[in-house]
Amino acid sequence: MKALKVALIGNPNVGKTTLFNRLCGVNQKTGNYPGVTVDKKQGSFIHLSHSIDLIDLPGFDSMYPKSLDEELVVKFLKENSGQTEVNKLLFIADGTNIKKNLYLLSQVKDLGYDIVLAINMMDVAKRKGIVIDTESIAEEFGIHVVSISARKGEGIDELKSAILLDSPTRKVDELVYLRPENHEVLERYREERGIENSYKAFLEITQENKMTEVNSKKWKTEEAILRYQYVRKIIDRSIKVDKSLASDLTTQVDRILLHKVFGYVIFLFVLLVIFQSVFSLATYPMDLIDNFFSWFSSSMSDQLPPGSFTNLITEGLIPGIGGVVIFVPQIVILFFFFALLDESGYMNRIIYLMDSLMQKVGMSGKSVVPLISSFACAVPAIMATRTIENKRERLITILVAPLLTCSARLPVYTILIGLLVPNEFFYGISMQALVLLGMYLLGVVTSAIAALIFKHLIKNKYKSFFITEMPRYLIPNVKNVLFTIWENTKSFVWNAGKIIVAASIILYVLATNGGQKFDAAENYVTSQYKTLSEEELRPLVSAYQLENSYLGGLGKTIEPAIIPLGYDWKVGIALISSIAAREVFVGTMSIIYNINSEEEMTIMQRLDSEINANTGKRTFNFATCISLLLFYAFSLQCMSTIAVTYKETKSIKWTSVQFLYMTVLAYVVSLIAYQLLS
Amino acid sequence: MIKIIGIKDLFLFIFVLNKNFPELRLSDCIHKKAGVVKEIEESDFDNKLLEYGIVPGAVITILNRAAFNGPIYIALDSQRIAIRKKEATHIILK
């Protein structure tokens, strides 16, 4: 038997995800809608030996879309109106705030759909003294209505049965959304175009201005007013609120959390907890992962027959994958907190508190969350900008996010700061930690300045507006939190992962192949250092090989460009290989300076005594270190970020703008710093 | 003869003053705690406001104003909404 196709729709923050998980359990998969970056969730379940396919559409507020997500739902609803592809809509409403939901419901219903209405959070509504007469709503709209609690799993079976029922005989559709004197105009348009549904015709007129003689703006405004009158009538008949029962915790909590002083103090504290966890808690699993991959790589090279293919796997592929997996603990912790904030309702309070400050630099309160994730990695940050409706604010957020200090910069900073500042304490505070903090602040300040500049450069084609619902505070649902972590981690590993792995392999090939000199490295080094043992020769051979590999050639090619910054070709190689991911800098440095270990201390000592062939001075002197630090702070040496920016903006122009402005900024600032200091 | 101006009179005075102002916008409400929407001015986002139920006749309660001239937090029926000041200038109260 053919499966019944049902789409799940509703306003945001009504418990749609919870219901979807309740209905489908683990029988679900996430895909992508063609051409847009909105996740498409599909699932299925069997009830009374009928199988039902459920499509989860993003939450939306109106038939007049203002964001990508909304646009997609509206398109879906308009396209499927009158088709048999989707048999039914499952509309979920919030029992504690049903007016807005019923407004949307009446719009969707006018498109001619069969609808089953699930009124969620009935338990909370009852506690608030709201009594909903579901029978009366069912009768007024001519639909099936089931009251549920998705969180507790109440009413789910009844809901499943209601989906299988035939829809009640529909009343004659009234054009409740249009003044009677305009009915004739609409009907004429509808018949001329052969549109089967009046509301679909109405949307075409109001959204696309298809009829020049119609004041579509007026029609839209009148629709809202007329429809609210209509919905209000139904609500008056079917919903009773007993005010004496209402005890509103949310309003009370908001008085503290949104306080002009305490609100910000609490927000700072929440930020601190997140950062502390991301950076200190994550180090344990990160060390484990690091050790595992080095063990895995060495045991693989013992197991497999020696040869270039084995080397490609053990020295290119495995470390490449390891370079991605190492970030997973931080991403998991980060999204754990984001899921908590989102589920509890505090996320919207952060948006509220920060909006006016972010507005000053051309962004929105909604930019705060992506920017916080930027401190772990710019890739999930740029993906998270999708919630920002205004295109300019979203674009600016994407453009400046990579300036914030991501965790891939940390290993680089650690080594350079170690070379720069003595490990001494200043009134009990580590000097090195202070400089590191300074680098974080530098990132914040630069991104604010860059955002301000973009605000003046990018024309605002789209009027910025900001209306957001402040949901009730709720205790987070464990299942939803786990799902959020899983989805985001998966998407990070996939998006950033494939690029990091590919780049690592390409760099490996470039570093392990070269001309004649490369192939003759062993003979050359052995004849040069006759007195050394084989053990001592090995690092010298690999250093010589790297120098004469294609990668070494590249490093030497760019040397003229980077000499003014205080670097030599060896640093050039490290810069190029950083393109896969910034932290590769450390590994490359250890190979090129023929160090046998990747221990930061040993690398540091070795680098400290290195002499620059061009100047005859210490390579890593004060000026060079500062210049390198600044270069890494500003340059966009991250293929994954470039790729994700392109994916999210779908624009070569803005992807290049981002890459170029950061590269130019890095180059100019490092140049000035080196020239002034040396 | 001279009555001492009591707090009640002060309120009455403010009330009369408010009546004399032709338009009271939501963004101007600094001390007022609640109001009834009289009109939504035409703008690019008027429809969005209407969709959130901010329609003539709706009762708005002001819950909070964010620092740094930030958004206004209002209650409307049983929902809570935050809107920017700029949007609030288009909402005229009775």
Coordinates of N, CA and C in Angstrom, one line a residue, chain A residues 5-12 16 33 40 54-65 68-92 101 103-116 195-201 203-204 207-208 223 227:
Chain A
K5 N 1.4 10.7 2.5 CA 2.4 11.7 2.6 C 1.9 12.9 3.4
V6 N 2.5 13.2 4.5 CA 2.0 14.3 5.4 C 3.2 15.3 5.6
A7 N 2.9 16.6 5.6 CA 3.9 17.6 5.9 C 3.6 18.2 7.3
L8 N 4.6 18.3 8.1 CA 4.4 18.9 9.4 C 4.8 20.4 9.3
I9 N 3.8 21.3 9.7 CA 4.1 22.7 9.6 C 3.7 23.4 10.9
G10 N 4.1 24.6 11.0 CA 3.6 25.4 12.2 C 4.6 26.6 12.4
N11 N 4.2 27.5 13.3 CA 5.0 28.6 13.6 C 6.3 28.1 14.3
P12 N 7.3 29.0 14.4 CA 8.5 28.6 15.2 C 8.2 28.5 16.7
K16 N 7.7 21.8 17.3 CA 7.6 21.0 16.1 C 8.6 19.9 16.1
Y33 N 17.4 20.8 0.6 CA 16.5 21.1 -0.5 C 17.4 21.6 -1.7
K40 N 16.3 19.5 5.0 CA 15.0 18.9 4.8 C 15.0 17.6 5.6
L54 N 6.5 11.5 6.8 CA 6.3 12.8 7.3 C 7.5 13.7 6.9
I55 N 7.1 14.8 6.4 CA 8.2 15.8 6.0 C 8.1 17.0 7.0
D56 N 9.2 17.3 7.6 CA 9.3 18.4 8.6 C 9.7 19.7 7.9
L57 N 8.8 20.6 7.8 CA 9.1 21.9 7.1 C 9.6 22.9 8.2
P58 N 10.5 23.8 7.9 CA 10.9 24.8 8.9 C 9.7 25.6 9.4
G59 N 9.9 26.1 10.6 CA 8.9 26.9 11.2 C 8.7 28.2 10.4
F60 N 7.5 28.7 10.3 CA 7.3 30.0 9.6 C 6.2 30.7 10.2
D61 N 6.2 32.0 9.9 CA 5.2 32.9 10.6 C 4.1 33.4 9.7
S62 N 4.4 33.4 8.4 CA 3.4 34.0 7.5 C 3.5 33.5 6.1
M63 N 2.5 33.8 5.3 CA 2.5 33.5 3.9 C 3.3 34.5 3.1
Y64 N 3.8 35.6 3.8 CA 4.6 36.6 3.2 C 6.1 36.4 3.7
P65 N 6.9 35.6 3.1 CA 8.1 35.2 3.7 C 9.2 36.3 3.8
L68 N 14.9 33.0 4.3 CA 15.1 31.8 3.4 C 14.2 30.6 3.8
D69 N 14.2 30.4 5.1 CA 13.4 29.2 5.6 C 11.9 29.4 5.3
E70 N 11.4 30.6 5.5 CA 10.0 30.9 5.3 C 9.7 30.8 3.8
E71 N 10.6 31.3 3.0 CA 10.3 31.3 1.6 C 10.1 29.9 1.1
L72 N 10.9 29.0 1.6 CA 10.9 27.6 1.2 C 9.5 27.0 1.6
V73 N 9.1 27.2 2.8 CA 7.8 26.6 3.2 C 6.7 27.2 2.4
V74 N 6.7 28.5 2.2 CA 5.6 29.1 1.4 C 5.6 28.6 0.0
K75 N 6.7 28.4 -0.6 CA 6.9 27.9 -1.9 C 6.3 26.5 -2.0
F76 N 6.7 25.7 -1.0 CA 6.2 24.3 -0.9 C 4.7 24.3 -0.8
L77 N 4.1 25.1 0.0 CA 2.7 25.1 0.2 C 1.9 25.6 -1.0
K78 N 2.5 26.6 -1.7 CA 1.8 27.1 -2.9 C 1.9 26.1 -4.0
E79 N 3.1 25.4 -4.1 CA 3.2 24.5 -5.2 C 2.4 23.3 -5.0
N80 N 2.2 22.8 -3.8 CA 1.5 21.6 -3.6 C 0.0 21.8 -3.4
S81 N -0.4 23.1 -3.4 CA -1.9 23.4 -3.3 C -2.6 22.8 -4.5
G82 N -3.6 22.0 -4.3 CA -4.4 21.4 -5.4 C -3.7 20.2 -6.0
Q83 N -2.5 19.8 -5.6 CA -1.8 18.6 -6.1 C -2.1 17.5 -5.1
T84 N -1.8 16.3 -5.6 CA -2.0 15.1 -4.7 C -0.7 14.6 -4.1
E85 N 0.4 15.3 -4.3 CA 1.7 14.8 -3.8 C 1.7 14.7 -2.3
V86 N 1.2 15.8 -1.7 CA 1.1 15.7 -0.2 C -0.3 15.6 0.1
N87 N -0.7 14.6 0.9 CA -2.1 14.3 1.1 C -2.7 15.2 2.2
K88 N -1.8 15.5 3.2 CA -2.4 16.1 4.3 C -1.3 17.0 5.0
L89 N -1.8 18.0 5.8 CA -0.8 18.8 6.6 C -1.1 18.5 8.0
L90 N 0.0 18.3 8.8 CA -0.2 18.2 10.2 C 0.3 19.6 10.7
F91 N -0.7 20.3 11.3 CA -0.4 21.7 11.7 C -0.2 21.7 13.3
I92 N 0.9 22.1 13.8 CA 1.1 22.1 15.2 C 1.0 23.5 15.8
N101 N -1.2 31.2 15.9 CA -1.1 29.9 15.2 C -2.4 29.7 14.4
Y103 N -4.2 32.0 13.2 CA -4.2 33.0 12.1 C -3.4 32.3 10.9
L104 N -2.3 31.7 11.2 CA -1.5 31.1 10.1 C -2.3 29.9 9.6
L105 N -2.9 29.2 10.5 CA -3.7 28.0 10.1 C -4.8 28.4 9.1
S106 N -5.5 29.5 9.4 CA -6.6 29.9 8.5 C -6.0 30.3 7.1
Q107 N -4.8 30.8 7.1 CA -4.2 31.1 5.8 C -3.9 29.8 5.0
V108 N -3.2 28.9 5.7 CA -2.9 27.6 5.0 C -4.1 26.9 4.6
K109 N -5.1 26.9 5.4 CA -6.4 26.2 5.1 C -7.0 26.8 3.8
D110 N -6.9 28.1 3.7 CA -7.5 28.7 2.5 C -6.8 28.3 1.2
L111 N -5.6 27.7 1.3 CA -4.9 27.1 0.1 C -5.6 25.8 -0.2
G112 N -6.5 25.3 0.5 CA -7.3 24.1 0.1 C -6.7 22.8 0.7
Y113 N -6.0 22.9 1.8 CA -5.4 21.7 2.3 C -6.3 21.0 3.3
D114 N -6.1 19.6 3.4 CA -6.7 18.9 4.5 C -5.8 19.0 5.6
I115 N -6.3 19.4 6.8 CA -5.4 19.7 7.9 C -5.8 19.0 9.1
V116 N -4.8 18.4 9.9 CA -5.0 17.9 11.2 C -4.3 18.9 12.1
I195 N -6.5 29.4 -12.2 CA -6.0 28.9 -10.9 C -7.2 28.3 -10.1
E196 N -7.0 27.1 -9.6 CA -8.1 26.5 -9.0 C -8.5 27.0 -7.6
N197 N -7.5 27.7 -6.9 CA -7.7 28.1 -5.6 C -7.7 29.6 -5.5
S198 N -8.7 30.2 -4.8 CA -8.8 31.6 -4.7 C -7.7 32.2 -3.9
Y199 N -7.3 31.6 -2.8 CA -6.3 32.2 -2.0 C -4.9 32.2 -2.7
K200 N -4.7 31.1 -3.5 CA -3.5 31.0 -4.3 C -3.4 32.2 -5.2
A201 N -4.6 32.5 -5.8 CA -4.7 33.6 -6.8 C -4.4 34.9 -6.0
L203 N -2.7 35.4 -3.3 CA -1.2 35.5 -3.0 C -0.4 35.9 -4.2
E204 N -0.8 35.4 -5.3 CA -0.1 35.8 -6.6 C -0.2 37.3 -6.8
Q207 N 1.7 39.1 -3.7 CA 3.1 38.9 -3.6 C 3.9 39.3 -4.8
E208 N 3.2 39.1 -6.0 CA 4.0 39.4 -7.2 C 3.4 40.6 -8.0
E223 N -6.1 42.1 4.6 CA -6.1 40.7 4.9 C -5.8 40.5 6.4
R227 N -8.6 39.0 8.8 CA -8.4 37.6 9.2 C -8.3 37.6 10.7

